[in-house]
Amino acid sequence: MVLLENGLGMPHEYWDWVCDALPEDMGYVRYNRPGYGLSTPSPRYGLEHHFALVQELRETYVADLPLVLAGHSLGGYLIAAYASRHPGATEGVTAVVMIDATEVNHLRSSRRSDMDRWSHQSMLMEQVWAVTGLSVFSPALNQHKTYRPEINRLYTSFLAHPRTWALTFRDYRDAMTYPELTELDVPLTVVTAENNQGDNAAHHIVQTRLAALSTRSRHHFVDGADHESLLSIKPHAEQVAEVIAGEPPTERTGSEQQQSAKNGPVAGNAEEREKELT
């Protein structure tokens, strides 16, 4: 069984290709956090409330089955934070899979930067477009409609709801306060998009730091993928599903550095880049 944790402001439908590629004997739980999509809104939010929700999902749908915890983007942080900070969370957990996950220290370092201001403005404008109905014609994500038609329709409808963007902005600001992850006492796989936007080398080093959270870890790059296409492009999602369903690492195996046709070599001097980011 695998429990799938969505990224910031994302619907559970965007796991569709991943779920489709999982083995027939592997069940999954995917869901929308309170207030997103058709889920019931709640005034309570934050890490402790989220941990309680994940625990409730486990008790309701997983019971005593072996469980993989997997999350994309901010969901990668949330699922790892649950495993490392919630009492008894690792009981029955066979592995954690962080898929192009957010590192909160790196997120906090961007506060009041051009990127942070752009994020604020984008979320505000998306909310305005949702209110006016214009977001249906130019959705912020899944612009190329890469899922099955029904999933594309549900995804567009999700993004067209003003509440989606109000909650996304709230959760973005809340994530700035989350504590740093220190260690994970479970097998860990970090899946990284090889061809991300922005500073690719810096992104890869941040992801490598996440892989160091566990002494039983591996770092898997999906060649040619970006942050969104890891789940939205079927061949990339199939690789993610293969990692989720695969045998968990038994020791720290390091990372495979690959090259992007667009951005050239991944990292020059990794130690120097690490110092720049800390």
CSV table of C-alpha atoms in Angstrom, one decimal:
chain,number,residue,atom,x,y,z
A,1,MET,CA,0.0,0.0,0.0
A,2,VAL,CA,1.2,3.5,-0.7
A,3,LEU,CA,-0.2,6.8,0.7
A,4,LEU,CA,0.3,9.7,-1.7
A,5,GLU,CA,0.7,13.2,-0.5
A,6,ASN,CA,-0.1,16.1,-2.9
A,7,GLY,CA,2.1,19.1,-3.6
A,8,LEU,CA,1.2,22.7,-2.8
A,9,GLY,CA,-2.3,23.4,-4.2
A,10,MET,CA,-2.5,20.2,-6.2
A,11,PRO,CA,-5.4,17.8,-6.6
A,12,HIS,CA,-5.2,14.1,-5.9
A,13,GLU,CA,-6.1,13.4,-9.6
A,14,TYR,CA,-2.6,14.4,-10.7
A,15,TRP,CA,-1.3,11.1,-9.4
A,16,ASP,CA,-3.3,9.3,-12.1
A,17,TRP,CA,-0.5,8.1,-14.3
A,18,VAL,CA,1.5,7.0,-11.2
A,19,CYS,CA,-1.5,5.0,-9.8
A,20,ASP,CA,-2.1,3.5,-13.2
A,21,ALA,CA,1.5,2.2,-13.3
A,22,LEU,CA,1.6,0.7,-9.9
A,23,PRO,CA,1.5,-3.2,-9.7
A,24,GLU,CA,-1.9,-4.7,-9.5
A,25,ASP,CA,-1.3,-6.0,-6.0
A,26,MET,CA,-0.3,-2.6,-4.6
A,27,GLY,CA,-3.1,-0.5,-3.3
A,28,TYR,CA,-3.0,3.3,-2.9
A,29,VAL,CA,-4.6,6.1,-0.9
A,30,ARG,CA,-4.8,9.5,-2.5
A,31,TYR,CA,-6.8,12.4,-1.2
A,32,ASN,CA,-7.3,16.2,-1.1
A,33,ARG,CA,-6.3,18.1,2.0
A,34,PRO,CA,-9.3,19.8,3.8
A,35,GLY,CA,-10.8,22.6,1.6
A,36,TYR,CA,-9.3,21.5,-1.7
A,37,GLY,CA,-11.5,20.2,-4.4
A,38,LEU,CA,-14.7,18.6,-2.9
A,39,SER,CA,-13.2,18.0,0.5
A,40,THR,CA,-14.7,19.6,3.5
A,41,PRO,CA,-13.0,22.9,4.6
A,42,SER,CA,-11.5,23.1,8.0
A,43,PRO,CA,-10.3,26.2,10.0
A,44,ARG,CA,-7.5,24.0,11.4
A,45,TYR,CA,-4.2,23.7,9.5
A,46,GLY,CA,-0.5,23.3,10.2
A,47,LEU,CA,1.7,20.4,10.7
A,48,GLU,CA,0.2,18.8,13.9
A,49,HIS,CA,-3.3,18.9,12.3
A,50,HIS,CA,-1.9,17.4,9.2
A,51,PHE,CA,-0.2,14.6,11.1
A,52,ALA,CA,-3.4,13.8,12.8
A,53,LEU,CA,-5.2,13.6,9.4
A,54,VAL,CA,-2.5,11.3,7.9
A,55,GLN,CA,-2.8,9.1,11.0
A,56,GLU,CA,-6.6,8.9,10.6
A,57,LEU,CA,-6.2,8.0,6.9
A,58,ARG,CA,-3.8,5.2,7.9
A,59,GLU,CA,-6.1,3.8,10.5
A,60,THR,CA,-9.1,4.0,8.2
A,61,TYR,CA,-7.7,2.7,4.9
A,62,VAL,CA,-4.4,1.0,5.6
A,63,ALA,CA,-4.7,-0.8,9.0
A,64,ASP,CA,-1.8,-3.1,9.5
A,65,LEU,CA,-0.7,-3.4,5.9
A,66,PRO,CA,2.9,-2.5,5.0
A,67,LEU,CA,3.0,1.1,3.9
A,68,VAL,CA,5.1,3.3,1.6
A,69,LEU,CA,4.7,7.1,2.2
A,70,ALA,CA,5.2,9.1,-1.0
A,71,GLY,CA,4.9,12.8,-1.6
A,72,HIS,CA,5.6,15.3,-4.4
A,73,SER,CA,6.9,18.8,-3.9
A,74,LEU,CA,5.6,20.2,-0.5
A,75,GLY,CA,3.9,16.8,-0.1
A,76,GLY,CA,7.4,15.2,0.0
A,77,TYR,CA,8.3,17.4,3.0
A,78,LEU,CA,4.9,16.8,4.7
A,79,ILE,CA,5.2,13.0,4.4
A,80,ALA,CA,8.8,12.9,5.6
A,81,ALA,CA,8.0,15.3,8.5
A,82,TYR,CA,5.1,13.0,9.5
A,83,ALA,CA,7.5,10.0,9.5
A,84,SER,CA,10.2,11.8,11.5
A,85,ARG,CA,8.1,13.8,14.0
A,86,HIS,CA,4.8,12.0,14.7
A,87,PRO,CA,5.0,9.5,17.5
A,88,GLY,CA,4.8,5.9,16.2
A,89,ALA,CA,4.5,7.1,12.6
A,90,THR,CA,7.2,4.7,11.2
A,91,GLU,CA,5.6,1.6,12.6
A,92,GLY,CA,4.6,-0.5,9.5
A,93,VAL,CA,6.3,2.0,7.1
A,94,THR,CA,8.6,0.2,4.7
A,95,ALA,CA,9.9,3.3,2.9
A,96,VAL,CA,9.5,7.0,2.3
A,97,VAL,CA,9.7,8.4,-1.2
A,98,MET,CA,10.3,12.2,-1.6
A,99,ILE,CA,9.5,13.2,-5.2
A,100,ASP,CA,11.2,16.5,-6.1
A,101,ALA,CA,10.4,17.5,-2.6
A,102,THR,CA,10.6,21.0,-1.0
A,103,GLU,CA,13.4,21.7,1.5
A,104,VAL,CA,12.0,24.3,3.9
A,105,ASN,CA,15.3,25.9,4.6
A,106,HIS,CA,15.8,26.6,0.9
A,107,LEU,CA,12.2,27.8,0.8
A,108,ARG,CA,12.7,30.2,3.7
A,109,SER,CA,15.9,31.6,2.1
A,110,SER,CA,13.8,32.8,-0.8
A,111,ARG,CA,11.5,35.0,1.4
A,112,ARG,CA,11.2,38.5,0.1
A,113,SER,CA,13.2,37.6,-3.0
A,114,ASP,CA,12.1,38.2,-6.6
A,115,MET,CA,10.9,34.6,-6.7
A,116,ASP,CA,8.9,35.0,-3.5
A,117,ARG,CA,7.3,38.2,-4.8
A,118,TRP,CA,6.5,36.4,-8.1
A,119,SER,CA,4.9,33.5,-6.3
A,120,HIS,CA,2.7,35.9,-4.3
A,121,GLN,CA,1.6,37.8,-7.4
A,122,SER,CA,1.0,34.6,-9.3
A,123,MET,CA,-1.3,33.1,-6.6
A,124,LEU,CA,-3.2,36.4,-6.3
A,125,MET,CA,-3.7,36.7,-10.0
A,126,GLU,CA,-4.8,33.0,-10.3
A,127,GLN,CA,-7.4,33.7,-7.6
A,128,VAL,CA,-8.6,36.7,-9.5
A,129,TRP,CA,-8.8,34.8,-12.8
A,130,ALA,CA,-10.7,32.0,-11.0
A,131,VAL,CA,-13.2,34.4,-9.6
A,132,THR,CA,-13.8,35.9,-13.1
A,133,GLY,CA,-13.9,32.5,-14.8
A,134,LEU,CA,-10.9,33.2,-17.0
A,135,SER,CA,-8.7,30.5,-15.6
A,136,VAL,CA,-10.7,27.8,-17.4
A,137,PHE,CA,-9.3,29.1,-20.7
A,138,SER,CA,-5.7,29.4,-19.5
A,139,PRO,CA,-5.0,27.1,-16.5
A,140,ALA,CA,-1.9,27.7,-14.5
A,141,LEU,CA,-0.9,24.0,-14.7
A,142,ASN,CA,-1.5,21.0,-17.0
A,143,GLN,CA,-1.6,23.5,-19.9
A,144,HIS,CA,-0.8,20.8,-22.4
A,145,LYS,CA,-3.5,18.4,-21.1
A,146,THR,CA,-1.2,15.5,-20.7
A,147,TYR,CA,-3.6,13.3,-18.7
A,148,ARG,CA,-6.6,11.3,-19.8
A,149,PRO,CA,-9.5,13.5,-20.8
A,150,GLU,CA,-11.5,13.0,-17.6
A,151,ILE,CA,-8.5,13.8,-15.5
A,152,ASN,CA,-7.8,16.9,-17.6
A,153,ARG,CA,-11.3,18.1,-17.0
A,154,LEU,CA,-11.2,17.5,-13.2
A,155,TYR,CA,-7.7,19.2,-13.0
A,156,THR,CA,-9.0,22.3,-14.9
A,157,SER,CA,-12.1,22.5,-12.7
A,158,PHE,CA,-9.9,22.2,-9.5
A,159,LEU,CA,-7.6,25.1,-10.7
A,160,ALA,CA,-10.7,27.2,-11.6
A,161,HIS,CA,-12.0,27.3,-8.0
A,162,PRO,CA,-11.0,30.5,-6.2
A,163,ARG,CA,-10.7,28.6,-2.9
A,164,THR,CA,-7.9,26.5,-4.3
A,165,TRP,CA,-5.7,29.6,-4.6
A,166,ALA,CA,-6.7,31.1,-1.3
A,167,LEU,CA,-5.7,27.9,0.4
A,168,THR,CA,-2.5,27.6,-1.7
A,169,PHE,CA,-1.4,31.0,-0.6
A,170,ARG,CA,-2.2,30.2,3.1
A,171,ASP,CA,-0.3,27.0,2.9
A,172,TYR,CA,2.7,28.6,1.1
A,173,ARG,CA,3.0,31.1,4.0
A,174,ASP,CA,2.6,28.4,6.6
A,175,ALA,CA,5.3,26.3,5.0
A,176,MET,CA,7.8,29.1,5.6
A,177,THR,CA,7.4,28.3,9.4
A,178,TYR,CA,7.9,24.5,9.1
A,179,PRO,CA,10.9,23.0,11.0
A,180,GLU,CA,13.9,21.6,9.2
A,181,LEU,CA,14.0,17.8,8.6
A,182,THR,CA,16.9,16.3,10.5
A,183,GLU,CA,16.8,12.5,10.1
A,184,LEU,CA,14.6,9.7,9.0
A,185,ASP,CA,14.8,6.2,10.6
A,186,VAL,CA,13.3,4.5,7.5
A,187,PRO,CA,14.5,3.7,4.0
A,188,LEU,CA,14.4,6.8,1.8
A,189,THR,CA,14.3,7.3,-1.9
A,190,VAL,CA,14.6,10.9,-3.3
A,191,VAL,CA,13.4,11.2,-6.8
A,192,THR,CA,14.6,14.4,-8.6
A,193,ALA,CA,13.6,16.0,-11.9
A,194,GLU,CA,16.8,16.1,-13.9
A,195,ASN,CA,15.8,19.1,-16.1
A,196,ASN,CA,14.2,21.6,-13.7
A,197,GLN,CA,13.7,25.3,-14.3
A,198,GLY,CA,16.0,27.9,-12.8
A,199,ASP,CA,19.4,26.9,-11.3
A,200,ASN,CA,19.5,23.2,-12.0
A,201,ALA,CA,22.8,22.5,-10.2
A,202,ALA,CA,21.5,24.2,-7.0
A,203,HIS,CA,18.2,22.2,-7.2
A,204,HIS,CA,20.1,19.0,-7.5
A,205,ILE,CA,22.3,19.8,-4.5
A,206,VAL,CA,19.2,20.6,-2.4
A,207,GLN,CA,17.8,17.3,-3.4
A,208,THR,CA,21.0,15.5,-2.5
A,209,ARG,CA,20.8,17.0,1.0
A,210,LEU,CA,17.4,15.5,1.4
A,211,ALA,CA,18.8,12.1,0.4
A,212,ALA,CA,21.3,12.4,3.3
A,213,LEU,CA,18.4,12.3,5.9
A,214,SER,CA,18.5,8.5,6.1
A,215,THR,CA,21.4,6.1,6.3
A,216,ARG,CA,19.4,3.8,4.0
A,217,SER,CA,18.8,6.0,1.0
A,218,ARG,CA,19.2,6.4,-2.7
A,219,HIS,CA,18.9,9.3,-5.1
A,220,HIS,CA,17.1,8.7,-8.4
A,221,PHE,CA,17.1,11.2,-11.2
A,222,VAL,CA,14.4,11.1,-13.9
A,223,ASP,CA,16.1,12.1,-17.1
A,224,GLY,CA,14.5,14.9,-19.0
A,225,ALA,CA,11.8,15.5,-16.4
A,226,ASP,CA,10.8,18.8,-14.8
A,227,HIS,CA,9.0,19.4,-11.5
A,228,GLU,CA,5.5,19.1,-13.1
A,229,SER,CA,6.2,16.4,-15.7
A,230,LEU,CA,7.4,13.9,-13.1
A,231,LEU,CA,3.7,13.1,-12.6
A,232,SER,CA,2.0,14.6,-15.6
A,233,ILE,CA,4.0,12.9,-18.4
A,234,LYS,CA,3.3,9.2,-18.5
A,235,PRO,CA,6.8,7.8,-19.0
A,236,HIS,CA,8.1,9.9,-16.2
A,237,ALA,CA,5.3,8.9,-13.9
A,238,GLU,CA,5.9,5.3,-14.7
A,239,GLN,CA,9.5,5.7,-13.4
A,240,VAL,CA,8.1,7.2,-10.2
A,241,ALA,CA,5.7,4.3,-9.8
A,242,GLU,CA,8.6,1.8,-10.3
A,243,VAL,CA,10.5,3.5,-7.5
A,244,ILE,CA,7.5,3.5,-5.2
A,245,ALA,CA,6.9,-0.2,-5.8
A,246,GLY,CA,10.5,-1.2,-5.8
A,247,GLU,CA,12.6,-2.7,-3.0
A,248,PRO,CA,13.7,0.0,-0.5
A,249,PRO,CA,17.4,0.7,-0.1
A,250,THR,CA,19.3,-1.1,2.6
A,251,GLU,CA,22.2,1.3,2.7
A,252,ARG,CA,23.1,4.8,1.5
A,253,THR,CA,23.9,4.4,-2.2
A,254,GLY,CA,24.5,8.0,-3.2
A,255,SER,CA,23.2,9.7,-6.3
A,256,GLU,CA,23.5,9.3,-10.0
A,257,GLN,CA,24.4,12.7,-11.6
A,258,GLN,CA,23.0,13.0,-15.1
A,259,GLN,CA,23.3,15.6,-17.8
A,260,SER,CA,20.5,17.7,-19.2
A,261,ALA,CA,20.5,18.3,-22.9
A,262,LYS,CA,19.2,21.8,-22.2
A,263,ASN,CA,21.3,22.9,-19.2
A,264,GLY,CA,24.6,20.9,-19.7
A,265,PRO,CA,26.4,19.2,-16.9
A,266,VAL,CA,24.6,19.0,-13.6
A,267,ALA,CA,27.1,20.1,-11.1
A,268,GLY,CA,30.7,21.5,-11.4
A,269,ASN,CA,32.2,21.7,-8.0
A,270,ALA,CA,29.5,20.3,-5.6
A,271,GLU,CA,31.3,21.3,-2.5
A,272,GLU,CA,31.4,25.0,-3.6
A,273,ARG,CA,27.8,24.9,-4.6
A,274,GLU,CA,26.8,23.4,-1.2
A,275,LYS,CA,28.6,26.3,0.6
A,276,GLU,CA,26.7,28.8,-1.6
A,277,LEU,CA,23.4,27.4,-0.5
A,278,THR,CA,24.0,27.2,3.2
